[in-house]
Amino acid sequence: MTHRCLKCLKYTMCVANFLCFMSGVAVMGFGVFLMVNFKLTALTPSLAKFNIANMLLISGIIIACVSFLGFLGALKENRCLLLTFFLLLFFLLLVELIAACLLLLYEQTISEWVERDLNNGLKEANGSHADKFHSEWDLVQKMFDCCGVHNVSDWGVNVPDSCCLQDCADLQDRQYRPMGCLDKMRSWFEENFLTAGISVIVLCIIEVLGMCFAMTLFCHISRSGLGYKF
């Protein structure tokens, strides 16, 4: 009976890690797609390396590598791979908890940092490379139904068409989007805060279950004298 349960645990780990590996590959592919088609580097110049596309690419690589390690370790009943998988999951869990605590503790500082970076990005968009950067701001302003960082006055005299509520052809009756992108982004994060929190909790539970499964299989292999020995 115990042997059957452990066999079931082994193949459950294999299937779960394979699904996670495919999810990681999908996330990585989506990140590459965003990097090629949406290079949002003008919004936050100092945070350009930490944009959504790069974060998705890095997350996809990490998920794919860790899940492949767990899949191979469970399939081959390799103690070394299972222990490495356990340690990597433990490390990722610690990083996620630390990051969540830092975001809560330094929420105001991060908000001021993003605001300052958005202002710098808008200044660059009004500079010599306006055509290159306007397209990025147009995308965000249409997506969030906003204009400028705080309001339309941030653009000065070079107000892009994406700030208009309707047609910008009529110069006299132009109506601009009333809210700035900073306030819209804050509202969007506040509305999705509960969803993000639940997602993080579910992710942590999955990681803890993966650690428990890996350690259970590791101990069974050690007691049975199977797998590679250190």
XYZ file of C-alpha atoms in Angstrom:
230
model
C 0.000 0.000 0.000
C 2.782 2.406 0.960
C 4.663 1.555 -2.209
C 1.589 2.344 -4.323
C 1.082 5.663 -2.553
C 4.681 6.666 -3.181
C 4.388 5.623 -6.827
C 1.289 7.776 -7.061
C 3.211 10.641 -5.412
C 6.063 10.193 -7.877
C 3.858 10.378 -10.961
C 1.812 13.219 -9.463
C 5.037 15.189 -9.118
C 5.977 14.329 -12.690
C 2.627 15.484 -14.088
C 2.483 18.641 -11.941
C 6.034 19.657 -12.808
C 5.448 18.955 -16.498
C 2.400 21.250 -16.449
C 4.436 23.899 -14.614
C 7.209 23.515 -17.203
C 4.741 24.089 -20.055
C 3.326 27.100 -18.199
C 6.853 28.478 -17.775
C 7.537 28.056 -21.487
C 4.251 29.845 -22.287
C 5.095 32.734 -19.933
C 8.586 32.954 -21.433
C 7.141 33.033 -24.961
C 4.656 35.751 -23.984
C 7.509 37.774 -22.486
C 9.489 37.499 -25.726
C 6.379 38.542 -27.676
C 5.984 41.659 -25.511
C 9.681 42.498 -25.820
C 9.475 42.366 -29.623
C 6.163 44.191 -30.052
C 5.854 46.491 -27.020
C 9.125 48.035 -25.907
C 7.806 50.165 -23.059
C 11.060 51.814 -22.035
C 9.983 55.457 -22.256
C 7.445 55.371 -19.434
C 9.917 54.623 -16.642
C 13.497 55.136 -17.934
C 15.313 54.014 -14.791
C 13.059 50.946 -14.492
C 13.318 50.011 -18.176
C 15.144 46.770 -17.361
C 12.339 45.783 -14.973
C 9.436 46.203 -17.369
C 6.678 43.622 -17.707
C 8.246 41.872 -20.704
C 11.587 41.318 -18.972
C 9.941 40.194 -15.753
C 7.769 37.689 -17.634
C 10.799 36.366 -19.504
C 12.818 35.915 -16.306
C 9.849 34.367 -14.470
C 9.232 31.950 -17.342
C 12.871 30.837 -17.378
C 12.879 30.272 -13.602
C 9.576 28.339 -13.660
C 10.696 26.180 -16.590
C 14.103 25.363 -15.086
C 12.847 24.583 -11.565
C 9.895 22.496 -12.766
C 12.101 20.553 -15.197
C 14.461 19.823 -12.322
C 11.565 18.524 -10.210
C 10.170 16.473 -13.095
C 13.515 14.833 -13.828
C 14.275 14.221 -10.151
C 10.907 12.527 -9.553
C 11.024 10.499 -12.767
C 14.576 9.228 -12.197
C 14.159 9.046 -8.400
C 17.361 11.023 -8.057
C 18.022 12.266 -4.507
C 20.410 14.983 -5.626
C 17.919 16.508 -8.076
C 15.053 16.241 -5.561
C 17.076 17.959 -2.845
C 18.121 20.707 -5.279
C 14.470 21.125 -6.301
C 13.467 21.404 -2.632
C 16.157 24.011 -1.886
C 15.277 26.092 -4.958
C 11.589 26.115 -4.006
C 12.499 27.100 -0.450
C 14.709 29.917 -1.744
C 11.985 31.174 -4.118
C 9.444 31.083 -1.288
C 11.732 33.196 0.902
C 12.329 35.693 -1.927
C 8.580 36.051 -2.547
C 7.823 36.607 1.143
C 10.640 39.146 1.502
C 9.520 40.980 -1.655
C 5.912 41.104 -0.405
C 7.034 42.492 2.977
C 9.245 45.130 1.307
C 6.395 46.224 -0.965
C 4.121 46.679 2.045
C 6.753 48.476 4.137
C 8.011 50.816 1.403
C 4.756 51.329 -0.489
C 4.928 55.139 -0.244
C 8.598 55.275 -1.261
C 7.964 53.030 -4.265
C 4.983 55.177 -5.277
C 7.122 58.340 -5.176
C 9.856 56.589 -7.145
C 7.413 55.511 -9.874
C 5.909 59.012 -10.017
C 9.342 60.581 -10.443
C 10.247 58.072 -13.132
C 6.990 58.674 -15.015
C 7.682 62.409 -15.000
C 11.165 61.789 -16.412
C 9.710 59.516 -19.088
C 7.161 62.139 -20.103
C 9.891 64.786 -20.364
C 11.820 62.505 -22.701
C 8.653 61.953 -24.730
C 8.404 65.724 -25.156
C 12.077 65.920 -26.162
C 14.018 65.126 -29.294
C 12.691 61.553 -29.659
C 9.021 62.455 -29.318
C 7.819 60.242 -32.193
C 9.546 57.185 -30.734
C 8.218 57.664 -27.185
C 4.743 58.997 -28.004
C 3.669 55.599 -29.305
C 4.391 54.049 -25.909
C 2.499 56.759 -24.051
C -0.361 56.496 -26.562
C -0.701 52.803 -25.785
C -0.812 53.342 -22.007
C -3.103 56.384 -22.176
C -5.629 54.517 -24.306
C -5.371 51.385 -22.178
C -5.881 53.168 -18.827
C -8.084 56.002 -20.194
C -5.717 58.650 -18.820
C -3.602 61.596 -19.946
C -0.162 62.633 -18.712
C 1.193 61.764 -15.297
C -1.248 63.903 -13.275
C -3.349 65.552 -16.015
C -3.186 66.966 -19.545
C -1.119 69.968 -18.430
C 1.927 67.700 -18.053
C 2.202 67.598 -21.859
C 2.340 71.382 -22.228
C 1.615 72.382 -25.826
C 2.510 68.977 -27.319
C -0.620 67.103 -26.290
C -0.861 63.762 -28.159
C -4.089 62.641 -29.832
C -4.371 59.731 -27.394
C -5.336 62.245 -24.686
C -8.528 63.188 -26.524
C -11.793 61.603 -25.464
C -13.120 61.650 -29.035
C -11.836 63.258 -32.228
C -8.905 65.648 -31.871
C -9.557 67.290 -35.238
C -11.736 70.025 -33.763
C -9.308 72.342 -31.981
C -12.030 74.360 -30.236
C -14.122 71.523 -28.787
C -11.317 69.201 -27.742
C -12.036 67.226 -24.597
C -9.142 65.498 -22.875
C -9.124 62.529 -20.549
C -9.598 63.999 -17.049
C -7.423 61.674 -14.957
C -3.662 61.270 -14.999
C -2.041 57.900 -15.622
C -0.482 57.781 -12.147
C -3.882 57.948 -10.405
C -5.347 55.457 -12.894
C -2.506 53.011 -12.264
C -2.929 53.376 -8.504
C -6.661 52.685 -8.835
C -5.952 49.663 -11.030
C -3.481 48.229 -8.490
C -5.897 48.852 -5.611
C -8.729 47.131 -7.501
C -6.540 44.114 -8.256
C -4.759 44.004 -4.892
C -7.002 41.238 -3.526
C -6.573 39.138 -6.672
C -2.802 39.591 -6.540
C -2.729 38.664 -2.842
C -4.766 35.501 -3.424
C -2.504 34.570 -6.354
C 0.600 34.951 -4.181
C -0.956 32.838 -1.408
C -1.933 30.104 -3.891
C 1.573 30.179 -5.373
C 3.108 29.819 -1.903
C 0.799 26.883 -1.105
C 1.806 25.161 -4.367
C 5.477 25.688 -3.556
C 5.046 24.308 -0.020
C 3.232 21.249 -1.409
C 6.018 20.779 -3.957
C 8.595 20.938 -1.166
C 6.630 18.398 0.918
C 6.261 16.004 -2.017
C 9.937 16.314 -2.936
C 11.115 15.696 0.629
C 8.727 12.740 1.088
C 10.015 11.120 -2.101
C 13.599 11.939 -1.103
C 13.202 10.231 2.284
C 11.586 7.173 0.697
C 14.430 6.818 -1.791
C 16.981 7.202 1.018
C 15.315 4.486 3.127
C 14.999 2.145 0.162
C 18.579 2.609 -0.944
C 17.440 3.725 -4.376
C 18.619 6.625 -6.481
C 22.042 8.147 -6.636
C 23.948 8.303 -3.370
C 25.943 11.347 -2.306
